[in-house]
Short mmCIF file of C-alpha atoms and ligand atoms in Angstrom, two decimals:
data_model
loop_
_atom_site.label_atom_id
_atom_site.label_comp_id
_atom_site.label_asym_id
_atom_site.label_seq_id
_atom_site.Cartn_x
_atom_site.Cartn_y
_atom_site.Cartn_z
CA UNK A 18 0.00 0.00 0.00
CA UNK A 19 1.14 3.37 -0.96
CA UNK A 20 1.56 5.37 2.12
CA UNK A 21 2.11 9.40 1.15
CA UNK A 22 3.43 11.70 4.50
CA UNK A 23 2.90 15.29 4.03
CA UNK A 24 5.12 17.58 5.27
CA UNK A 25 4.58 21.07 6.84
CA UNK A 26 4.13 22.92 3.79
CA UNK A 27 1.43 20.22 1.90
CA UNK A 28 -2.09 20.25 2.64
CA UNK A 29 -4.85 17.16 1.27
CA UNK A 30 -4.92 17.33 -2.41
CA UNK A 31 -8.81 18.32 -2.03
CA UNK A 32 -8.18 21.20 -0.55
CA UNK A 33 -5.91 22.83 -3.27
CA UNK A 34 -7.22 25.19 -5.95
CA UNK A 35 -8.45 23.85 -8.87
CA UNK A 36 -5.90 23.81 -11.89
CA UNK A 37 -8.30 25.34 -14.21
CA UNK A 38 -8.68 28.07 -11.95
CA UNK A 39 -4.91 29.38 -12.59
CA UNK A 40 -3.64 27.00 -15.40
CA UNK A 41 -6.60 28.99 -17.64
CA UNK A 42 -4.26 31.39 -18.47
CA UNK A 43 -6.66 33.12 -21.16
CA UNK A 44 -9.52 33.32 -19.01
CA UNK A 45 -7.39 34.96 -16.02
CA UNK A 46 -5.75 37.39 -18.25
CA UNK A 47 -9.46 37.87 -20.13
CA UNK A 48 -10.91 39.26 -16.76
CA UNK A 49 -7.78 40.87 -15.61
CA UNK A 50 -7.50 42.86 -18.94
CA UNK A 51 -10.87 43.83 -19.11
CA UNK A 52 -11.05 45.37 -15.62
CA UNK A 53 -7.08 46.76 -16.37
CA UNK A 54 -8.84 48.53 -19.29
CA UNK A 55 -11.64 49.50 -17.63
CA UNK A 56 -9.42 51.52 -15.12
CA UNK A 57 -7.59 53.04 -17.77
CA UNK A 58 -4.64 51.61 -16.55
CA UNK A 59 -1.95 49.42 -18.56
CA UNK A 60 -2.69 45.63 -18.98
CA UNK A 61 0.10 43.44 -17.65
CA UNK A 62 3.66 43.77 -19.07
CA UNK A 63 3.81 42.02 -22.32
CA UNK A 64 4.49 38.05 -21.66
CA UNK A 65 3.27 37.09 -25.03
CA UNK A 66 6.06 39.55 -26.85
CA UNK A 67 8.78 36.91 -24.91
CA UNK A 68 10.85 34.40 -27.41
CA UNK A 69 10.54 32.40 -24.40
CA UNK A 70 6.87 31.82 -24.22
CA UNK A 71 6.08 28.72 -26.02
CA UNK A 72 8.13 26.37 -23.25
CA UNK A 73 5.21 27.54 -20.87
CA UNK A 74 3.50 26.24 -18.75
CA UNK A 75 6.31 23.59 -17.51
CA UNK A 76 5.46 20.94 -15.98
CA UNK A 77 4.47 20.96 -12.38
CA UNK A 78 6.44 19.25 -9.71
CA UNK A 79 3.77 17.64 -7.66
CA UNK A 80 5.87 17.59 -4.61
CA UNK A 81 5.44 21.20 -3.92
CA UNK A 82 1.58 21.62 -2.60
CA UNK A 83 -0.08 24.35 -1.01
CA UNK A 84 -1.91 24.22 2.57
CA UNK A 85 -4.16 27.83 0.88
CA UNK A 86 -5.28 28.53 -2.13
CA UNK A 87 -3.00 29.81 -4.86
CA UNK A 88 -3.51 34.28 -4.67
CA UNK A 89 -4.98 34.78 -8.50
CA UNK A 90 -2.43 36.09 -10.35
CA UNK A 91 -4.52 39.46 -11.02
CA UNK A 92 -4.13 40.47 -7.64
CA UNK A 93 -0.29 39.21 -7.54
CA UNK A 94 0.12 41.02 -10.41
CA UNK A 95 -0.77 44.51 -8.71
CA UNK A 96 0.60 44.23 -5.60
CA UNK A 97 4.50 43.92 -5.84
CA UNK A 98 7.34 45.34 -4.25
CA UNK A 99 10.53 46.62 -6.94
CA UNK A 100 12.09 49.61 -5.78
CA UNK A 101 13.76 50.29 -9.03
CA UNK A 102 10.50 50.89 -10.03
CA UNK A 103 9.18 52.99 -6.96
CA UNK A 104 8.16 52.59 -3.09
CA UNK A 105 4.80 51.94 -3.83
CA UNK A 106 3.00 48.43 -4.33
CA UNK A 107 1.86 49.33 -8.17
CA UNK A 108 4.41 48.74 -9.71
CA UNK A 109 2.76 47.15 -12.92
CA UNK A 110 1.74 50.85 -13.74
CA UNK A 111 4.90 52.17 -14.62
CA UNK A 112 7.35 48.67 -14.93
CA UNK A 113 7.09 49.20 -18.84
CA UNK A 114 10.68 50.63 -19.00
CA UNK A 115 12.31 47.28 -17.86
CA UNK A 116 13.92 45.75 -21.20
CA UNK A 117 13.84 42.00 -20.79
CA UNK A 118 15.51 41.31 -23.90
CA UNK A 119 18.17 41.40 -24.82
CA UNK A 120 19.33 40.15 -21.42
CA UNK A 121 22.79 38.84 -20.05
CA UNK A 122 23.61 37.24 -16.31
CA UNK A 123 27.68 37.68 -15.64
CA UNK A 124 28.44 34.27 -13.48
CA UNK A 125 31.78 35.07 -12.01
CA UNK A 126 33.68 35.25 -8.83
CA UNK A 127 35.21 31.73 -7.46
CA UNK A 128 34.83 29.71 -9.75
CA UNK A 129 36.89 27.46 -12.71
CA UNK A 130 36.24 30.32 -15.51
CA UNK A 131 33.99 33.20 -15.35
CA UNK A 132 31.48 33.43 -18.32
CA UNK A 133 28.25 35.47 -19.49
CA UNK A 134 25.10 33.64 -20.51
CA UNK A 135 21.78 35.49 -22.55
CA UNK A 136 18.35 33.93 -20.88
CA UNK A 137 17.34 32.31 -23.38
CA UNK A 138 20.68 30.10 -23.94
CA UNK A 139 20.44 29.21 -19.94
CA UNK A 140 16.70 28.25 -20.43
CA UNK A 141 17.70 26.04 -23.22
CA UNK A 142 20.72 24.37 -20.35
CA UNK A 143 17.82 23.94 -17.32
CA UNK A 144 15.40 21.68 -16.82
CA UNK A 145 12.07 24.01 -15.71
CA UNK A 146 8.81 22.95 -13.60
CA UNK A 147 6.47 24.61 -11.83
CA UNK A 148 6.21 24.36 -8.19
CA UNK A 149 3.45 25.96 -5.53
CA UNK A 150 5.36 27.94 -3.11
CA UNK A 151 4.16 30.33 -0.43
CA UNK A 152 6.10 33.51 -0.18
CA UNK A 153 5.82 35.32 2.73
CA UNK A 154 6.62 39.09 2.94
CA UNK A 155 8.67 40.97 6.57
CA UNK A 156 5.15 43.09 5.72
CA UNK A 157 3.37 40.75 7.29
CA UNK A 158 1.45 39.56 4.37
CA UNK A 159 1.73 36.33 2.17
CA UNK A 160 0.77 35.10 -1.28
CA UNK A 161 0.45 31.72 -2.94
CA UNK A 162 2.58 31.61 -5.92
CA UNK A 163 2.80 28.78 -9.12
CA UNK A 164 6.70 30.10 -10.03
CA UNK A 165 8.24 28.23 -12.73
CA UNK A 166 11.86 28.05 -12.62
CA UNK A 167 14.87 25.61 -11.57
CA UNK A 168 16.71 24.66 -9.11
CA UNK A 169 19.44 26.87 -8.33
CA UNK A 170 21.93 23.87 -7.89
CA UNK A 171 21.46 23.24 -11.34
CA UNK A 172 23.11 26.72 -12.21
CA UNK A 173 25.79 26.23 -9.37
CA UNK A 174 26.43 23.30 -11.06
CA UNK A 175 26.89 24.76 -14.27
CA UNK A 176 29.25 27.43 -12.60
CA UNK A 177 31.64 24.94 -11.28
CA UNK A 178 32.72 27.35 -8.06
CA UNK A 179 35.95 26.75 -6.41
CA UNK A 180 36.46 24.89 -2.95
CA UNK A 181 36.94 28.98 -1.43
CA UNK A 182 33.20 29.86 -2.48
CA UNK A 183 31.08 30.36 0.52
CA UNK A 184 28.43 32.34 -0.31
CA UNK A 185 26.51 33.15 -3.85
CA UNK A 186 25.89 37.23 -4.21
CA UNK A 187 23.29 38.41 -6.60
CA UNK A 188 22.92 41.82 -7.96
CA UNK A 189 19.87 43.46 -10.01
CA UNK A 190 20.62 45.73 -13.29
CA UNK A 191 21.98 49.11 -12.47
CA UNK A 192 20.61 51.64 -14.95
CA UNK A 193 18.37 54.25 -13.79
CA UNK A 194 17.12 54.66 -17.19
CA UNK A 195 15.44 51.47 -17.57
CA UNK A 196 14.57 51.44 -13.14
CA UNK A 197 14.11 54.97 -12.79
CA UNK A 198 13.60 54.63 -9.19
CA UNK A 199 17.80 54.24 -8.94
CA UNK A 200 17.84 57.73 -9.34
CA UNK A 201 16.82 58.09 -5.99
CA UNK A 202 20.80 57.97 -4.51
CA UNK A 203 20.14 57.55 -0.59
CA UNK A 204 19.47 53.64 -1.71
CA UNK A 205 22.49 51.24 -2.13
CA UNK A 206 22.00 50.51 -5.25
CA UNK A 207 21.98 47.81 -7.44
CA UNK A 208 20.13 45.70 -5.19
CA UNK A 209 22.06 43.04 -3.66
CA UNK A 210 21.01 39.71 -2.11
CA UNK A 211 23.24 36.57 -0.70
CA UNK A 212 22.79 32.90 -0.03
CA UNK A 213 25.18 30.81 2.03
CA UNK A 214 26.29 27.48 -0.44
CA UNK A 215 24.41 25.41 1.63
CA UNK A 216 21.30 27.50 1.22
CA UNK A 217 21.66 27.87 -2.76
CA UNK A 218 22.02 24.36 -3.80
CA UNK A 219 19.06 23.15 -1.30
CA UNK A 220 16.54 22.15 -3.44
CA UNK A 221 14.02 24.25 -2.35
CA UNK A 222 15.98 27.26 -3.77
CA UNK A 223 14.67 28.07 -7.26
CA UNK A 224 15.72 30.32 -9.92
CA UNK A 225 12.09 31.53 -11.06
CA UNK A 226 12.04 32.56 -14.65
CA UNK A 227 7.87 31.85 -14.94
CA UNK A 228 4.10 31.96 -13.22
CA UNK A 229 1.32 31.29 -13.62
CA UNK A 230 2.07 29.59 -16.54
CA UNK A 231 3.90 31.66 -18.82
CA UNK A 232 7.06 33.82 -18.73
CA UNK A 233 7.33 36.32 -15.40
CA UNK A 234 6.09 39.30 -16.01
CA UNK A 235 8.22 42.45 -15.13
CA UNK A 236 6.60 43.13 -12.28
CA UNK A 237 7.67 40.25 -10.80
CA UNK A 238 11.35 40.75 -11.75
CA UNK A 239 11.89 39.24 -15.14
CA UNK A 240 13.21 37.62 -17.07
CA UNK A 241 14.78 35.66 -13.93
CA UNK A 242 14.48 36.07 -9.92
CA UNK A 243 15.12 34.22 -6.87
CA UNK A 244 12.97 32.49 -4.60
CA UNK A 245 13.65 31.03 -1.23
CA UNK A 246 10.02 30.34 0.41
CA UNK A 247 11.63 29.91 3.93
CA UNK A 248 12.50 33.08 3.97
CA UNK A 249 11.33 36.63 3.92
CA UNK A 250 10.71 37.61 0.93
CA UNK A 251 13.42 40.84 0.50
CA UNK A 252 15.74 37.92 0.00
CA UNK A 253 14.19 37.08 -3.31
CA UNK A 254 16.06 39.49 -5.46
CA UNK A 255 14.43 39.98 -8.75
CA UNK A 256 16.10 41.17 -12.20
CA UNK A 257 19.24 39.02 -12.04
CA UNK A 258 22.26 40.18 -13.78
CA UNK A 259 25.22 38.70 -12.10
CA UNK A 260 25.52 36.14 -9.70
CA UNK A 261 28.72 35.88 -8.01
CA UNK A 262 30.41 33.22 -5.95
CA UNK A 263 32.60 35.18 -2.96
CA UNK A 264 34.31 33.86 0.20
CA UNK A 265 32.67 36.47 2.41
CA UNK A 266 28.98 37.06 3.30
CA UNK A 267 27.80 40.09 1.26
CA UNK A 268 26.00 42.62 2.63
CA UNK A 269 22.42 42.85 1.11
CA UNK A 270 20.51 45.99 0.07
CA UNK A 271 18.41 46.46 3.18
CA UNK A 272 21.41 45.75 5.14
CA UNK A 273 23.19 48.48 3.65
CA UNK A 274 20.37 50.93 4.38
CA UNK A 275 19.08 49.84 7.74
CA UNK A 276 21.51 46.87 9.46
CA UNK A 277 19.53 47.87 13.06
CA UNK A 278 16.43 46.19 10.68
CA UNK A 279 17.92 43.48 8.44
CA UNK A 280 20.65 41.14 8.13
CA UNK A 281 21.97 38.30 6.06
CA UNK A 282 19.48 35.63 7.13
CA UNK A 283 16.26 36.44 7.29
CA UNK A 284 14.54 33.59 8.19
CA UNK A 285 10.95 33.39 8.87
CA UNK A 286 10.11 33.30 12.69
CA UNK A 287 6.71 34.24 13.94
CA UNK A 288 8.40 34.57 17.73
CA UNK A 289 11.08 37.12 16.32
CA UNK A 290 9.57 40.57 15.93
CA UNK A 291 10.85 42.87 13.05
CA UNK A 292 11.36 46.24 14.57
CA UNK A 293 8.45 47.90 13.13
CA UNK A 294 6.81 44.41 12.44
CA UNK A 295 5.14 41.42 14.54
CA UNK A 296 5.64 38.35 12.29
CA UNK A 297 3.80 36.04 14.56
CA UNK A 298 0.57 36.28 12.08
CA UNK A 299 0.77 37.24 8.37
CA UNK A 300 -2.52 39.03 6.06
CA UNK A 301 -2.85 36.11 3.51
CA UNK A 302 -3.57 38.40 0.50
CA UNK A 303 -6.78 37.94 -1.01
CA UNK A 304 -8.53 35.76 1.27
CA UNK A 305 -8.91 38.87 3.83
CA UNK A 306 -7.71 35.90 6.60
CA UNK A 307 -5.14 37.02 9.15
CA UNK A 308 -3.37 33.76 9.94
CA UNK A 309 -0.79 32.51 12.43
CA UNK A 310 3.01 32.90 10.97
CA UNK A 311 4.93 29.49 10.63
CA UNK A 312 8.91 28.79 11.54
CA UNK A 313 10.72 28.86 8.35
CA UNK A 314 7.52 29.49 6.66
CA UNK A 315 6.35 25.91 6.62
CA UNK A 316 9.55 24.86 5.16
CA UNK A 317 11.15 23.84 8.14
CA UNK A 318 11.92 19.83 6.87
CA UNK A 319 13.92 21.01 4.08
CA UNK A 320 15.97 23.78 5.55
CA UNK A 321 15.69 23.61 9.40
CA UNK A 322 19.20 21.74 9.26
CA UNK A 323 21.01 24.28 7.56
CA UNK A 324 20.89 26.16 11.06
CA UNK A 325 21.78 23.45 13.28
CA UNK A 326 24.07 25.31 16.30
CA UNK A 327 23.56 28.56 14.74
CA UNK A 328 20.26 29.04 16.68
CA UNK A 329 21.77 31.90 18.86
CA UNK A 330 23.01 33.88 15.49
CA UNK A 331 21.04 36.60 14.11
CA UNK A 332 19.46 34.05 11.51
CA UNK A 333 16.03 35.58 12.03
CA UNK A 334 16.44 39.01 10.69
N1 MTE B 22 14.33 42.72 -5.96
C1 MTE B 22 14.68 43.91 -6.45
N2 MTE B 22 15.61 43.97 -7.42
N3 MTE B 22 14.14 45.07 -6.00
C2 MTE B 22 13.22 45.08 -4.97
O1 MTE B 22 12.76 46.15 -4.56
N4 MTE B 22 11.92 43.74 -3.39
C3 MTE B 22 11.97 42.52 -2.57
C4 MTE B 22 12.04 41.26 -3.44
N5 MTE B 22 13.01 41.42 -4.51
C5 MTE B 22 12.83 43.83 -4.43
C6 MTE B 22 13.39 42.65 -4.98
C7 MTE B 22 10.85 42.43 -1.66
S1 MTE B 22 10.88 43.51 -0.34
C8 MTE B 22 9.87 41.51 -1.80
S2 MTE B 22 8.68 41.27 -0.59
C9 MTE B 22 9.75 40.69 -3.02
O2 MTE B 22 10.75 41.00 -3.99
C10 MTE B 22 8.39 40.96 -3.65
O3 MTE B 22 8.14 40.07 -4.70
P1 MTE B 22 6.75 40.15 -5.46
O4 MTE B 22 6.58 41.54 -5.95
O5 MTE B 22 6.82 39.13 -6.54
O6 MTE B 22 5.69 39.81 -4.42
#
């Protein structure tokens, strides 16, 4: 007899959203556009324009489930946060100066021999799938997110770092003409974001170049972003340009602007309070729930072990 165990993050396959409900791409976008039109505003950045859109939808790794309902990507859509791009959450309104093609990530740093790669040559090198992950913002709110993407390892692979790599350091475009929000010079910018080794080649860490179904839309940092469900979601640097392997832990963009606020970590912990944030409950968007927070955002199988004996660190914030 087949016996299946779910862990934290899975609920009973019932309970999930019905695939037609997302996977009906046409539909979504159909009401979405209509009401986008209605408000006079712009529809969603142009997907369908992307030379990568026919390997969408990927298929979906069954292993990642969902104990909510996946947030409809209309809503998603509308509510981001990308600074380059301004310090409000609609960020769809104005994104349209983000060039997604044509589009080079610099791999460099400790590793056998330092090389540039277009997107579209690294999407024909990865294997993608889709996976439901929650993502859970220091905000105190969450969404429910079908990402397409791949593993991270696979690219660290590819990279072939040296034995002195210790950490992987990402960095977002720097050009104020295309992010126009980089003009404003009391940020750090480009925005920076860091994963220990052991963190990038779990396999929870993905390199998300898709959702709901189809290429990302700039909003939600195309053409290629990070995301690392356990933790908050500032870590999940969008936009990728160069990703670096290094010896010492870089210092991330809200680091650099506030370290009394944020560190390196920045793993979810509803009993560690953000300075101007509980996290012991998050807002889970869409559903107007408030809902008790969870340690390492449900995630705590996969990645709980990467902290073993660093439990007195500052590996909350
Ligand atoms: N990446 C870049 N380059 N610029 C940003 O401002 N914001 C971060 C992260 N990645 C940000 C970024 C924050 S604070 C969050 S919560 C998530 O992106 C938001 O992702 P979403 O808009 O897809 O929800």
């Amino acid at each position: 007899m087949h016996y299946f165990r779910h862990k934290g993050w899975e609920i009973a396959e019932r309970e999930a959203t019905p695939e037609a409900l997302f996977l009906n791409r046409r539909a979504l976008l159909g009401a979405g556009a209509g009401a986008i039109a209605a408000s006079g505003l712009p529809a969603f950045a142009a997907e369908d324009s992307d030379p990568s859109a026919s390997i969408y939808p990927a298929r979906r790794n069954e292993s990642f489930k969902l104990d909510r309902d996946i947030t409809p990507e209309k809503l998603n859509a509308q509510y981001n946060n990308f600074y380059e791009f301004g310090m409000d959450k609609r960020i769809f309104t104005r994104v349209d100066t983000l060039k997604t093609r044509p589009w080079e990530i610099a791999i460099d740093g400790l590793i056998e021999k330092p090389f540039k790669i277009a997107i579209d040559d690294l999407l024909k090198k990865v294997q993608l799938e889709e996976r439901l992950y929650r993502h859970r913002c220091v905000e105190a709110w969450s969404m429910t997110v079908p990402w397409t993407g791949f593993p991270l390892k696979q690219l660290v692979d590819l990279a072939k770092p040296t034995s002195g790599a210790k950490y992987v350091r990402f960095e977002t475009f720097l050009d104020p003409k295309m992010g126009p929000g980089q003009k404003q010079s009391w940020y750090p910018w480009p925005y920076v974001e860091g994963l220990s080794m052991a963190e990038a080649t779990n396999d929870l860490t993905l390199m998300v170049t898709g959702a709901y179904g189809k290429p990302l839309a700039k909003q939600f940092g195309a053409p290629i972003r990070l995301h690392a469900p356990w933790k908050y979601g500032f870590k999940s640097v969008k936009s990728i340009t160069r990703m670096s392997f290094v010896a010492e832990q870089p210092k991330n963009f809200w680091q650099s602007l506030q370290s009394s606020e944020y560190g390196f970590w920045a793993n979810v912990n509803p009993e560690v309070a953000h300075p101007r944030w509980s996290q012991a409950t998050e807002e889970v968007l869409g559903t107007g729930n408030r809902i008790p927070s969870t340690l390492f955002n449900g995630y705590g199988e996969q990645v709980a072990h990467l902290y073993k004996g660093m439990e007195s660190e500052k590996i909350w914030f």
